Structure formats: structure tokens, C-alpha cells
XYZ file of C-alpha atoms in Angstrom:
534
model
C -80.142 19.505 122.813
C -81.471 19.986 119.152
C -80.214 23.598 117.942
C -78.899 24.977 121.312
C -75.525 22.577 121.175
C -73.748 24.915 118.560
C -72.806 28.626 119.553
C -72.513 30.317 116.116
C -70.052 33.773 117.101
C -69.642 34.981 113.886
C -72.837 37.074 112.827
C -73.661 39.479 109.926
C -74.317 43.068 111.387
C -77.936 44.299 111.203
C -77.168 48.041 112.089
C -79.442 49.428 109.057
C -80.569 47.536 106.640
C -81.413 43.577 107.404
C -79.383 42.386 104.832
C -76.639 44.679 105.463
C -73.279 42.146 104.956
C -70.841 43.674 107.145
C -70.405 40.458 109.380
C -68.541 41.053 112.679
C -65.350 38.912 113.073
C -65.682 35.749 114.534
C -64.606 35.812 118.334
C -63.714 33.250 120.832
C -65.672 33.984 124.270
C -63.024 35.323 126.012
C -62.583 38.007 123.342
C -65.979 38.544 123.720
C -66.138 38.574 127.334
C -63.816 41.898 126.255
C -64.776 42.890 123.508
C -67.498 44.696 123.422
C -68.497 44.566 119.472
C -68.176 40.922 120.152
C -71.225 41.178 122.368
C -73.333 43.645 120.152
C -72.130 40.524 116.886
C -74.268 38.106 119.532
C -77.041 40.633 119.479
C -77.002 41.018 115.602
C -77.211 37.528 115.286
C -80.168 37.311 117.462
C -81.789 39.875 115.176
C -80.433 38.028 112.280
C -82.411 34.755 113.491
C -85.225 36.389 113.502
C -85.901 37.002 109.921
C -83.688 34.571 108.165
C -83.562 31.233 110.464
C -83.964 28.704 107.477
C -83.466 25.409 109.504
C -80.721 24.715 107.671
C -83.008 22.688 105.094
C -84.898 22.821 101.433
C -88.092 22.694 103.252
C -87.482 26.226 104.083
C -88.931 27.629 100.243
C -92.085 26.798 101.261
C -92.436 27.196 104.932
C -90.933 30.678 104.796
C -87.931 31.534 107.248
C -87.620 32.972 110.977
C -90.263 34.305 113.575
C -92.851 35.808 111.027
C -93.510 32.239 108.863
C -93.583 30.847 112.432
C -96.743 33.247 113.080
C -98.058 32.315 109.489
C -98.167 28.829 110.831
C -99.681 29.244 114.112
C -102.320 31.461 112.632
C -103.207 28.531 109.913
C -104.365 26.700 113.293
C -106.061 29.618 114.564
C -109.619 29.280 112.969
C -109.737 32.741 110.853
C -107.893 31.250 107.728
C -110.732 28.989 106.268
C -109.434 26.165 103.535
C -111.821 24.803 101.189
C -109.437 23.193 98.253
C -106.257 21.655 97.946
C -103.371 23.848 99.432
C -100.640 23.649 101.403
C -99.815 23.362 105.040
C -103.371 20.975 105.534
C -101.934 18.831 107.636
C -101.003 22.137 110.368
C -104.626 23.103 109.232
C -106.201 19.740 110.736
C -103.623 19.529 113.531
C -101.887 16.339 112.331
C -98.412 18.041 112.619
C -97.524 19.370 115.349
C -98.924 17.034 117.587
C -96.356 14.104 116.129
C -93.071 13.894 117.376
C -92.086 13.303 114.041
C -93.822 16.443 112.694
C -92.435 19.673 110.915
C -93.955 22.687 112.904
C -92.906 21.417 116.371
C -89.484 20.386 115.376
C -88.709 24.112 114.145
C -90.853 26.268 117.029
C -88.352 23.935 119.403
C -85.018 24.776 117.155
C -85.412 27.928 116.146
C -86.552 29.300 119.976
C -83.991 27.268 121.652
C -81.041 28.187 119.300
C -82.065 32.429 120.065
C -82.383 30.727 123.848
C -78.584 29.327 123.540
C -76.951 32.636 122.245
C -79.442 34.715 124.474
C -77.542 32.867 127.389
C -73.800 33.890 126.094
C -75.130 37.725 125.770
C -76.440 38.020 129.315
C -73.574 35.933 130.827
C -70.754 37.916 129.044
C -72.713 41.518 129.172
C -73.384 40.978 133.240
C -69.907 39.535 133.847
C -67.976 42.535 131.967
C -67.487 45.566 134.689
C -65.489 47.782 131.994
C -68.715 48.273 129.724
C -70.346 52.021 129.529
C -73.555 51.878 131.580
C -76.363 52.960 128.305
C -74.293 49.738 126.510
C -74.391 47.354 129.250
C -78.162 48.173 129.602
C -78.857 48.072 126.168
C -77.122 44.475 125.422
C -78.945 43.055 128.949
C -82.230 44.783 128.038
C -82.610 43.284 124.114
C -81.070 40.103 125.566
C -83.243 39.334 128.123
C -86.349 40.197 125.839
C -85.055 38.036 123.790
C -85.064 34.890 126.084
C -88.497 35.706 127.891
C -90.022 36.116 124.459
C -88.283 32.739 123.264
C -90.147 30.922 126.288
C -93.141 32.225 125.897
C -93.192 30.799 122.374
C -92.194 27.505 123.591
C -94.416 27.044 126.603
C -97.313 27.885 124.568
C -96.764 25.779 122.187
C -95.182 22.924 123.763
C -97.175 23.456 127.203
C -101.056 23.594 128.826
C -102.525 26.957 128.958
C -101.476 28.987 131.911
C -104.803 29.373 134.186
C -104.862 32.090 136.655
C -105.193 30.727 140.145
C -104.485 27.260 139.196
C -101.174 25.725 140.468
C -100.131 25.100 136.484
C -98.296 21.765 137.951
C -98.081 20.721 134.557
C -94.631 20.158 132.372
C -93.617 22.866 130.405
C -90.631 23.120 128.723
C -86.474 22.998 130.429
C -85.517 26.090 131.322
C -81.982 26.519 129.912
C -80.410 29.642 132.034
C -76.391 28.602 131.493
C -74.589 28.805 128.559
C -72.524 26.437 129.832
C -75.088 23.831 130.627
C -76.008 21.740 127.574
C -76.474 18.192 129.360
C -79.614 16.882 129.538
C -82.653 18.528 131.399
C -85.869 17.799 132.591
C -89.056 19.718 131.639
C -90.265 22.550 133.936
C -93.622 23.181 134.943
C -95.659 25.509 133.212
C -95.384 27.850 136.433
C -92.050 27.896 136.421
C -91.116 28.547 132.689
C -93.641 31.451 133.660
C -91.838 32.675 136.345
C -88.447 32.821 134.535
C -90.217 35.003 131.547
C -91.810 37.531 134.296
C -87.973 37.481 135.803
C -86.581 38.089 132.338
C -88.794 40.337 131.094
C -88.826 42.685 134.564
C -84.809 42.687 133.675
C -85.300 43.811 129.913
C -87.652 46.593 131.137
C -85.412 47.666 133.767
C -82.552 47.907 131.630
C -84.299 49.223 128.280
C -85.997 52.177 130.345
C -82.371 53.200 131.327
C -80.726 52.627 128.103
C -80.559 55.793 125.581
C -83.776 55.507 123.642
C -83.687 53.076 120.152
C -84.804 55.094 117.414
C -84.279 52.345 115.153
C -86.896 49.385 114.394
C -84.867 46.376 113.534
C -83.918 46.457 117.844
C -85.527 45.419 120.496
C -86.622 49.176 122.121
C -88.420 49.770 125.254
C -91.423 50.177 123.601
C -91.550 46.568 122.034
C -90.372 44.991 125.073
C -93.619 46.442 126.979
C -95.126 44.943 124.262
C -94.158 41.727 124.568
C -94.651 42.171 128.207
C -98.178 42.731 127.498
C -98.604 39.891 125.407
C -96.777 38.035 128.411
C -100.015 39.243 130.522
C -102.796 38.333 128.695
C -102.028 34.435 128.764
C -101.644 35.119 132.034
C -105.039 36.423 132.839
C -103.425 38.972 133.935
C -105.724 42.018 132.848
C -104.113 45.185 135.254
C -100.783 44.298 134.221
C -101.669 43.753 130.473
C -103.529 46.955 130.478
C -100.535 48.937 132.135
C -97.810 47.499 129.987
C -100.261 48.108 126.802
C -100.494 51.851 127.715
C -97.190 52.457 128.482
C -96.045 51.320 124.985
C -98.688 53.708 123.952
C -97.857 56.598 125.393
C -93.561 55.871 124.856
C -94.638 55.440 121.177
C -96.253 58.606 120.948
C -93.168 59.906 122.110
C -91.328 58.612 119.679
C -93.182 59.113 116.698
C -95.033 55.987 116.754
C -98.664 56.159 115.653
C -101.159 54.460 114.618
C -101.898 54.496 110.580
C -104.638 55.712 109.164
C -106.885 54.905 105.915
C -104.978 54.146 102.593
C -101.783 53.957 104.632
C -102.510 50.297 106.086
C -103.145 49.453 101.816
C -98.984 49.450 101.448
C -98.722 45.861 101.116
C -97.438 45.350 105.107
C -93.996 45.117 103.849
C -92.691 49.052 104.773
C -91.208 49.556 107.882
C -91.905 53.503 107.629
C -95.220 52.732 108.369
C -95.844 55.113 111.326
C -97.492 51.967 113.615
C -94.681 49.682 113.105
C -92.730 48.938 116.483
C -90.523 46.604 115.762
C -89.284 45.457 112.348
C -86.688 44.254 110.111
C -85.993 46.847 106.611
C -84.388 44.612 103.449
C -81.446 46.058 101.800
C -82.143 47.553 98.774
C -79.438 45.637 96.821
C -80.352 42.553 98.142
C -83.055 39.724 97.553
C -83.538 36.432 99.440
C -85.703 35.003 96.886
C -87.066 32.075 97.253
C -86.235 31.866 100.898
C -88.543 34.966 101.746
C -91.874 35.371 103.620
C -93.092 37.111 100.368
C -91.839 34.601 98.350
C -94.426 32.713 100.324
C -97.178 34.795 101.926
C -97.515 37.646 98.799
C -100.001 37.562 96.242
C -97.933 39.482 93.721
C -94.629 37.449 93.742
C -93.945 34.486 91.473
C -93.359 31.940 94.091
C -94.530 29.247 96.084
C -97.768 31.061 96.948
C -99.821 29.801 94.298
C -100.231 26.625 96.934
C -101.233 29.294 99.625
C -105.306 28.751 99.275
C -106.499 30.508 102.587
C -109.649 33.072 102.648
C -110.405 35.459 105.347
C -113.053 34.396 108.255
C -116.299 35.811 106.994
C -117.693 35.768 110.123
C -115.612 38.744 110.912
C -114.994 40.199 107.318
C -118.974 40.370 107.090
C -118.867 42.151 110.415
C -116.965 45.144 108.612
C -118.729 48.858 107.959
C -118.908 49.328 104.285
C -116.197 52.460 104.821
C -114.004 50.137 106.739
C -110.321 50.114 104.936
C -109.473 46.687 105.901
C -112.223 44.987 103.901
C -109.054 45.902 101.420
C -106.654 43.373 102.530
C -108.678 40.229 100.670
C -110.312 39.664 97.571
C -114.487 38.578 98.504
C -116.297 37.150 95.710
C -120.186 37.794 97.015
C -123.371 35.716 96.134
C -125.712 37.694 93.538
C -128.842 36.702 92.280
C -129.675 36.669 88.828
C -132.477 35.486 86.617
C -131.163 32.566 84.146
C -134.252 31.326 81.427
C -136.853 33.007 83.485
C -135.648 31.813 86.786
C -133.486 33.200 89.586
C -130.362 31.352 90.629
C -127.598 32.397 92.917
C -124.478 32.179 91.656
C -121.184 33.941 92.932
C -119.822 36.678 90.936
C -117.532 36.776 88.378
C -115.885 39.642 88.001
C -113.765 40.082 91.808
C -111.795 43.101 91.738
C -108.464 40.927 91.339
C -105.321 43.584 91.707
C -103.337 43.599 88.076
C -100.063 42.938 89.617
C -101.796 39.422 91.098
C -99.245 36.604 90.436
C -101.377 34.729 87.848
C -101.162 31.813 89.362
C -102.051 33.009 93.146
C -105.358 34.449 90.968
C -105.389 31.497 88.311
C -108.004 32.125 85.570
C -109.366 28.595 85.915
C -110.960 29.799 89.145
C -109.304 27.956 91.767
C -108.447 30.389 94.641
C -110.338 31.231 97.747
C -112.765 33.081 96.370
C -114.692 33.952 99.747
C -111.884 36.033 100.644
C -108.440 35.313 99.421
C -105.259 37.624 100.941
C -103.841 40.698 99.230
C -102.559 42.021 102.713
C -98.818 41.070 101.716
C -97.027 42.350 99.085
C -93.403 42.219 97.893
C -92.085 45.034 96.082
C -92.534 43.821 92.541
C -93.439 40.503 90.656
C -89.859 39.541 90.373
C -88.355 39.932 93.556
C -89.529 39.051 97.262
C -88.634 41.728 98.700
C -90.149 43.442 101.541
C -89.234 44.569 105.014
C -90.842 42.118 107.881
C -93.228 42.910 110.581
C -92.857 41.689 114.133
C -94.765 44.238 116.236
C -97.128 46.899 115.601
C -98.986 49.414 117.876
C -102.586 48.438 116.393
C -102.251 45.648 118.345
C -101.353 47.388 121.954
C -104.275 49.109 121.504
C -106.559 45.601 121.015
C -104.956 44.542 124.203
C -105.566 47.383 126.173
C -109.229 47.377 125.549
C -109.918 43.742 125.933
C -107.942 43.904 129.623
C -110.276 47.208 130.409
C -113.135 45.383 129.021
C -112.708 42.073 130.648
C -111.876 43.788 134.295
C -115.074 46.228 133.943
C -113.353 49.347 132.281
C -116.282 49.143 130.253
C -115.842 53.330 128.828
C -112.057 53.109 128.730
C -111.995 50.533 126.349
C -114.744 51.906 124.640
C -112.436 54.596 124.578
C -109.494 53.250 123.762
C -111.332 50.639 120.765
C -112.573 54.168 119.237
C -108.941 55.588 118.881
C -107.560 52.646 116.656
C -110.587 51.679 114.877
C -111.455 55.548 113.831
C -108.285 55.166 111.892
C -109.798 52.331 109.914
C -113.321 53.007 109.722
C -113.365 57.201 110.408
C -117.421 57.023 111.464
C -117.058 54.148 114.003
C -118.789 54.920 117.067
C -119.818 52.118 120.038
C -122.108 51.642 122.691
C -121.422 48.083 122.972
C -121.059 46.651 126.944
C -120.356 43.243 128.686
C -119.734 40.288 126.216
C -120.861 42.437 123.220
C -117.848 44.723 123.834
C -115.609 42.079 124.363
C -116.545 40.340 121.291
C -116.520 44.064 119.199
C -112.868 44.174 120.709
C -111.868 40.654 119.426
C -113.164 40.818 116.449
C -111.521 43.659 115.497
C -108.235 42.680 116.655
C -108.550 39.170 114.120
C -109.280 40.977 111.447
C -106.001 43.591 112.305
C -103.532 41.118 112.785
C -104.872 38.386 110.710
C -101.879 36.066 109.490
C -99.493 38.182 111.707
C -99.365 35.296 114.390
C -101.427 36.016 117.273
C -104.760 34.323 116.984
C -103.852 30.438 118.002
C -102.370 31.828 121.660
C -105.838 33.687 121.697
C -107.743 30.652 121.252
C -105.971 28.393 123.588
C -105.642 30.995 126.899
C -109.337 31.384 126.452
C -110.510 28.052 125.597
C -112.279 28.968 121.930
C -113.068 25.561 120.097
C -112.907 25.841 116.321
C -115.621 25.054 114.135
C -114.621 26.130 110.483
C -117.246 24.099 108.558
C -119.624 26.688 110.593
C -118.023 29.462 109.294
C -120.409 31.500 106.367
C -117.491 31.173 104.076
C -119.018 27.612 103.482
C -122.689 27.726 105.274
C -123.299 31.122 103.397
C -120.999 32.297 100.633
C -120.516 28.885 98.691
C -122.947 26.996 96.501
C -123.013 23.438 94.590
C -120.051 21.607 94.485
C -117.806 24.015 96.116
C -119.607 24.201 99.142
C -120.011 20.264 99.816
C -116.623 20.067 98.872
C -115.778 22.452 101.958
C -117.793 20.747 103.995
C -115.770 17.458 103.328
C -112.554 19.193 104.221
C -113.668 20.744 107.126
C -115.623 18.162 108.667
C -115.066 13.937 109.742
C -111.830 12.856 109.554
C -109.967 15.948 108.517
C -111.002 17.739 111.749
C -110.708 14.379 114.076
C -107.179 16.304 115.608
C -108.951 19.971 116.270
C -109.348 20.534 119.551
C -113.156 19.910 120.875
C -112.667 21.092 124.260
C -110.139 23.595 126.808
C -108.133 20.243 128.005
C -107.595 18.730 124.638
C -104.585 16.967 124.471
C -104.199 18.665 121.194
C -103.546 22.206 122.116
C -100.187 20.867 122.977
C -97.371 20.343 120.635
C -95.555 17.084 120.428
C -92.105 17.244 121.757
C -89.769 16.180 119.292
C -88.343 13.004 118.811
C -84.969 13.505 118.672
C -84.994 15.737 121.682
C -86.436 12.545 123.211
C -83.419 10.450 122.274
C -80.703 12.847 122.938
C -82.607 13.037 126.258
C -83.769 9.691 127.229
C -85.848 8.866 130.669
C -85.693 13.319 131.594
C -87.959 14.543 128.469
C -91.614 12.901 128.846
C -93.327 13.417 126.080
C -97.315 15.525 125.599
C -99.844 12.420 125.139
C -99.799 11.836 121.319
């Protein structure tokens, strides 16, 4: 199997910093099965995966590396990051990637999540087998280790699967559930209700064991508190509102504990790349002596650094952005060029403005003078530290977004005051007058809307729109319909419309809300791995 074949034993330590180079000594498995520091080297690795898997190829520069240019990608598919010039990525824009078995995305969702699978395997199998281990370390290596795999599966069946509907049988394949280290011959593809039932095994394990372990006061782990968020993440493509909104507040209130809260005005403006941000929950800090480059999310994603981001040519939604109070600190996080009317020879034209307010450290060529950016609301959310390095400390998990999912599960089972409630306490801490009244569909929507703006290009929004069936339209979006004039605007039509959208989804069973399973896992695999219809 592509990526899982391999065990790699000999990992770089991730006890501080996440470029810390203290590697731990590689280990055969039976001096792991002893060892313990050979079994906390597996769980470093894991970490290490998650920020800097590169694939192994160039290709990496501009696709980013690990989970969070994963989340950049699926969010690119999402609908809220509207294209209207020549950029990179169109072809996971228009879905004409990951739905070929040939295609880029698919191929590393299936590696990367697989490989973290493979060495999840040797950490539970060595950590449950060994009977000399201290209890709070046992619990602790079983705890992050089974997070680890659940999370890794629910990546792949929601990529690679149909949505999970609540009530349904979900009959349909899935992905193989790989459960033995030991076991790399070929496999057949589980149904979607049975890769679900592994994760809610898995994930019941991490909890049990993380709520026992000695609390994880450090960010670049796997604590209890991230684990009930992914549990609650789990949930909602589940349906499963009670549970979502239990898990959700649970993080909550452990995160208030532990000196988790939510931030508050000018502190969400630091660039999202400082993991003492009082909300973060789960994060990876960069050694200060250290830079990755070109082979950095910033390097990528930023507006400041001088990298591969002057290709990046995504603005915000306006459908939501417009949605914003005028005092809401988020309207921060893009640069909107607005329609004004002026008078020109005696008559009144619209025309966009001219002078944006541009940041000066703006890589010139992310904010080229000649005009060509996304000028309905390009990204200044990501920052690296200066204009000549990428460095930055990486987001996985944040606590604005347990709050988003508790209110939508209170909303959506009839809670209609406790997630009023509960919307109030995050988004006072963006926009400090906010007050609602909303009910039914109009709170829902309030909720969502909210929540895509938050966590915009932090890789939740396609899983949104495929467990609730939301078909894309992004030539309707008033970027183009309302904020565009001329030239520009038919040119947005064109890429947004006829051919370039023939792959987006146009209804809940599209064939193209699944990923294409790729190729060569098809001919390592031959007559057990049936493929998605292409």
C-alpha cells in the first residue's frame, strides 16, 4: 500500500520547539517494544508528519507541506475562496483533480493519512503490549495514538467516501481499515459505516486514556482538550448533534481550565502564525533558529513572504464578508476594494477604488502594482514573521471553532437560546456590540456564517458542504454579480461558469464529492480496491 509499506523509526523529537533537531535513535521494534523513548520517537514522528510531510517530491514548494496545506486545499473546493484570474491550484478549484486517479490532491490526502495510519498502528500495538510502562505514560502514548488514527480516517473517508447520513445504512465503500501493523497485504475497501465505527472505537479509546493521563500543558500534543475536539468534529458529519454539542462543551470548559480562551479584538490581527495566542488548542511553535523556507505553509499561504504566493489569487466570499458589522475585527483579515461612484466629464460612473489599504510589508508581488490580485477581498490572515523568512508556528485547532459547533448542534436540535448564548460569547470577542435575536434557519445560517468567515482557509468548510448537501454556485457570489465591473467581471463569469464548473458538484449524490482512489493503489491492489465512478 502507497506510503503505509515503510515504517520510518528514527524521528526528530518535537518536545518544544517543532524544529527542535534532537532526533531519537533509530530502534528496531523489539527495542521499542522496551524501550519506552522508542515509543514516545513514534509519537514525535507522528507530530513531525503533521507539519512537515513533503511527499517526498518538488511539488511540495507550492502545495505547502503536512495537515494544514491539506486544509488549504480542501477549503479551495469549499465555495468561500472565489477565483476570478489566473492562479494556482484551478484545477482543485473546478474539481478536475481529485476526482482522477491520476490526480495530485487525492494521491497525497491517501499518503500522507495512511503513512500517520501505519506508524499510528506500531504505537498502539507496542504501547498496549508493554506491561512495564508507568500508567500516566501508557495512557498518554495510547491516548495521542489513537487520536491520531481516528482523526487519520476521518480525513480519508471524507474524502475518499459518500457522506455519512444519519439513519441510512451507509452500505457504501469507504476506505480499508488498516488496524495491524503487521498487515500490509492487500485489502478491500470498508463501508462507510464501518470506517465510522472504527473512528468512534478509536476516538472513545483516546478520550479514555487522555482524561487519565497527567494534563498536556503543551500545544504541539495531542491533549484531552483537542481530542474532544476532534471528537466533535467526528459528530457533526455524523448528524450527530447531542454528542457534538457535549464533546464541544467539554473542550470548553477543560480549556478554560487550562488557560485556553478565546481571543479578543486586535489579538486575532497577529498574522495566525503565534501559538501564544490564548484560543489556540493545538499547534506546532517553529524554532527560532530555524527556517523551512520554501517548503513552508507561509512560504505559500502569507501575503508578506517572498514566495510562491504571488500565484495564490483567492478573495474572501463576499456574501459573508458583506454580512460583517462595521466594528467587526475580522473584516481585517482581507484586503476589499469597494465600488464608489464618481462623476467623470459630467457623468457618474462606478468604478472600484484605488487606493485599498494594502499592508506595507505586502510581498510586492502578492499586491503587484499592475493591479492583478483579488481585489474583492484578497487574504492578509497569514503572516510569516518577516519578508525574508517563512517562518511561523502552524495552526491545527482552535477553540473559536468549538464554540461554532456547539451552537449549530444547539441550534439544529432546538436549543434555540443556548446557542444564542453560546454564538454571543465568541462573536462578542470579535464584534464587542453583537447582540441576536435570530431563530430557526436564520440562526442557523447567523451560526454558519460566522464560523466561514472564522476559520476561512483553516480547512473545515468542504466537510461542511458535503455532510449537509450545500451545492456551490461561485459565479453567484457578489464578488462577481456585485463588486466587479467591465472586463473583470465577464472575465469571472467565464471562469466560474460552462466548462470550468462542469466537475462541481450540482447535487447531494454527485459522484464528485468523492475523491478518486489512486491509481497506483489500484495496481498494487488489483481486483480488492474498486475504484469511485470517475
Amino acid at each position: 500500500m502507497m506510503g503505509a509499506a515503510v515504517l520510518t523509526l528514527g524521528f526528530s523529537s518535537c518536545s518544544s520547539d517543532f524544529l527542535d533537531t534532537v532526533s531519537t535513535s533509530a530502534l528496531s521494534e523489539d527495542q521499542i517494544s522496551k524501550d519506552p523513548s522508542g515509543m514516545q520517537g513514534i509519537l514525535n514522528g507522528l507530530h513531525n508528519m503533521m507539519y512537515q510531510y513533503d511527499w517526498g517530491d518538488t511539488g511540495a514548494h507550492f502545495f505547502g507541506a503536512g495537515h494544514r496545506s491539506v486544509g488549504v486545499q480542501l477549503d479551495i473546493m469549499g465555495g468561500d475562496m472565489i477565483n476570478t484570474m489566473p492562479a494556482y491550484f484551478m484545477s482543485v478549484y473546478r474539481y478536475q483533480d481529485h476526482n482522477n486517479p491520476y490526480g495530485d490532491l487525492n494521491w497525497r490526502v491517501w499518503d500522507m493519512y495512511y503513512t500517520i495510519i501505519a506508524h499510528a498502528n506500531l504505537l498502539i500495538d507496542k504501547a498496549e503490549a508493554n506491561t512495564s510502562l508507568p500508567k500516566d505514560q501508557k495512557d498518554n502514548l495510547l491516548g495521542q495514538g489513537y487520536a491520531f488514527r481516528a482523526m487519520s480516517y476521518h480525513m480519508l473517508i471524507q474524502c475518499f467516501g459518500k457522506r455519512y447520513v444519519k439513519g441510512d445504512a451507509n452500505a457504501n465503500l469507504g476506505v480499508p481499515l488498516r488496524l495491524d501493523k503487521d498487515n500490509i497485504k492487500p485489502q478491500a475497501r470498508a463501508t462507510v459505516a464501518e470506517v465510522y465505527k472504527q473512528i468512534d472505537s478509536d476516538m472513545a479509546k483516546a478520550l479514555e486514556h487522555l482524561k487519565n493521563a497527567p494534563v498536556i500543558d503543551s500545544k504541539n500534543q495531542i491533549s484531552y482538550v483537542a481530542a474532544l475536539g476532534l471528537a466533535a468534529r467526528i459528530d457533526l458529519c455524523k448528524s450527530d448533534w447531542a454528542s457534538a454539542a457535549k464533546h464541544a462543551e467539554e473542550a470548553i470548559n477543560n480549556a478554560t481550565a487550562t488557560n485556553i480562551t478565546l481571543a479578543k479584538g486586535k489579538d486575532l490581527l497577529d498574522g495566525c502564525n503565534n501559538w501564544a495566542n490564548s484560543e489556540w488548542i493545538w499547534a506546532y511553535k517553529q524554532a527560532s533558529d530555524q527556517d523551512n523556507s520554501y517548503f513552508s505553509f507561509y512560504a505559500d499561504y502569507s501575503y508578506n513572504f517572498e514566495g510562491y504566493n504571488s500565484g495564490f489569487r483567492f478573495a474572501v466570499n463576499r456574501d459573508i464578508y458583506d454580512k460583517m458589522d462595521k466594528t467587526d475585527v475580522r473584516r481585517n483579515w482581507w484586503v476589499c476594494v469597494e465600488k464608489k461612484e464618481t462623476t467623470i466629464d459630467g457623468k457618474k460612473v462606478v468604478r472600484l477604488d484605488t487606493v485599498p489599504n494594502i499592508p506595507k510589508d505586502a510581498y510586492s508581488e502578492y499586491f503587484p502594482k499592475n493591479g492583478k490580485w483579488e481585489k474583492t477581498g484578497q487574504s492578509i490572515k497569514f503572516k510569516s514573521q518577516a519578508n525574508n523568512n517563512s517562518m511561523g508556528d502552524l495552526l491545527i485547532m482552535r477553540l473559536a471553532e468549538l464554540y461554532y459547533i456547539k451552537a449549530e448542534a444547539e441550534a439544529r436540535m432546538g436549543e434555540e437560546v443556548k446557542a444564542r448564548e453560546t454564538l454571543t460569547k465568541i462573536m462578542v470577542t470579535r464584534q464587542e456590540n453583537f447582540k441576536t435575536e435570530a431563530s430557526g434557519q436564520e440562526l442557523i445560517d447567523q451560526i454558519m456564517d460566522n464560523k466561514r468567515i472564522d476559520l476561512w482557509m483553516e480547512g473545515q468548510r468542504f466537510f461542511d458542504i458535503k455532510r449537509l448537501g450545500i451545492i456551490i454556485n461561485r459565479a453567484k457570489a457578489s464578488n462577481i454579480t456585485k463588486h466587479l465591473t467591465g472586463d473583470a467581471q465577464q472575465t469571472a463569469i467565464k471562469r466560474n461558469t460552462g466548462d470550468n464548473v462542469a466537475n462541481v458538484p450540482t447535487t447531494v449524490e454527485d459522484k464528485n464529492w468523492q475523491f478518486a482512489i489512486p491509481y497506483d493503489e489500484i495496481k498494487v491492489n488489483p481486483g480488492l480496491i474498486k475504484q469511485n465512478p470517475l
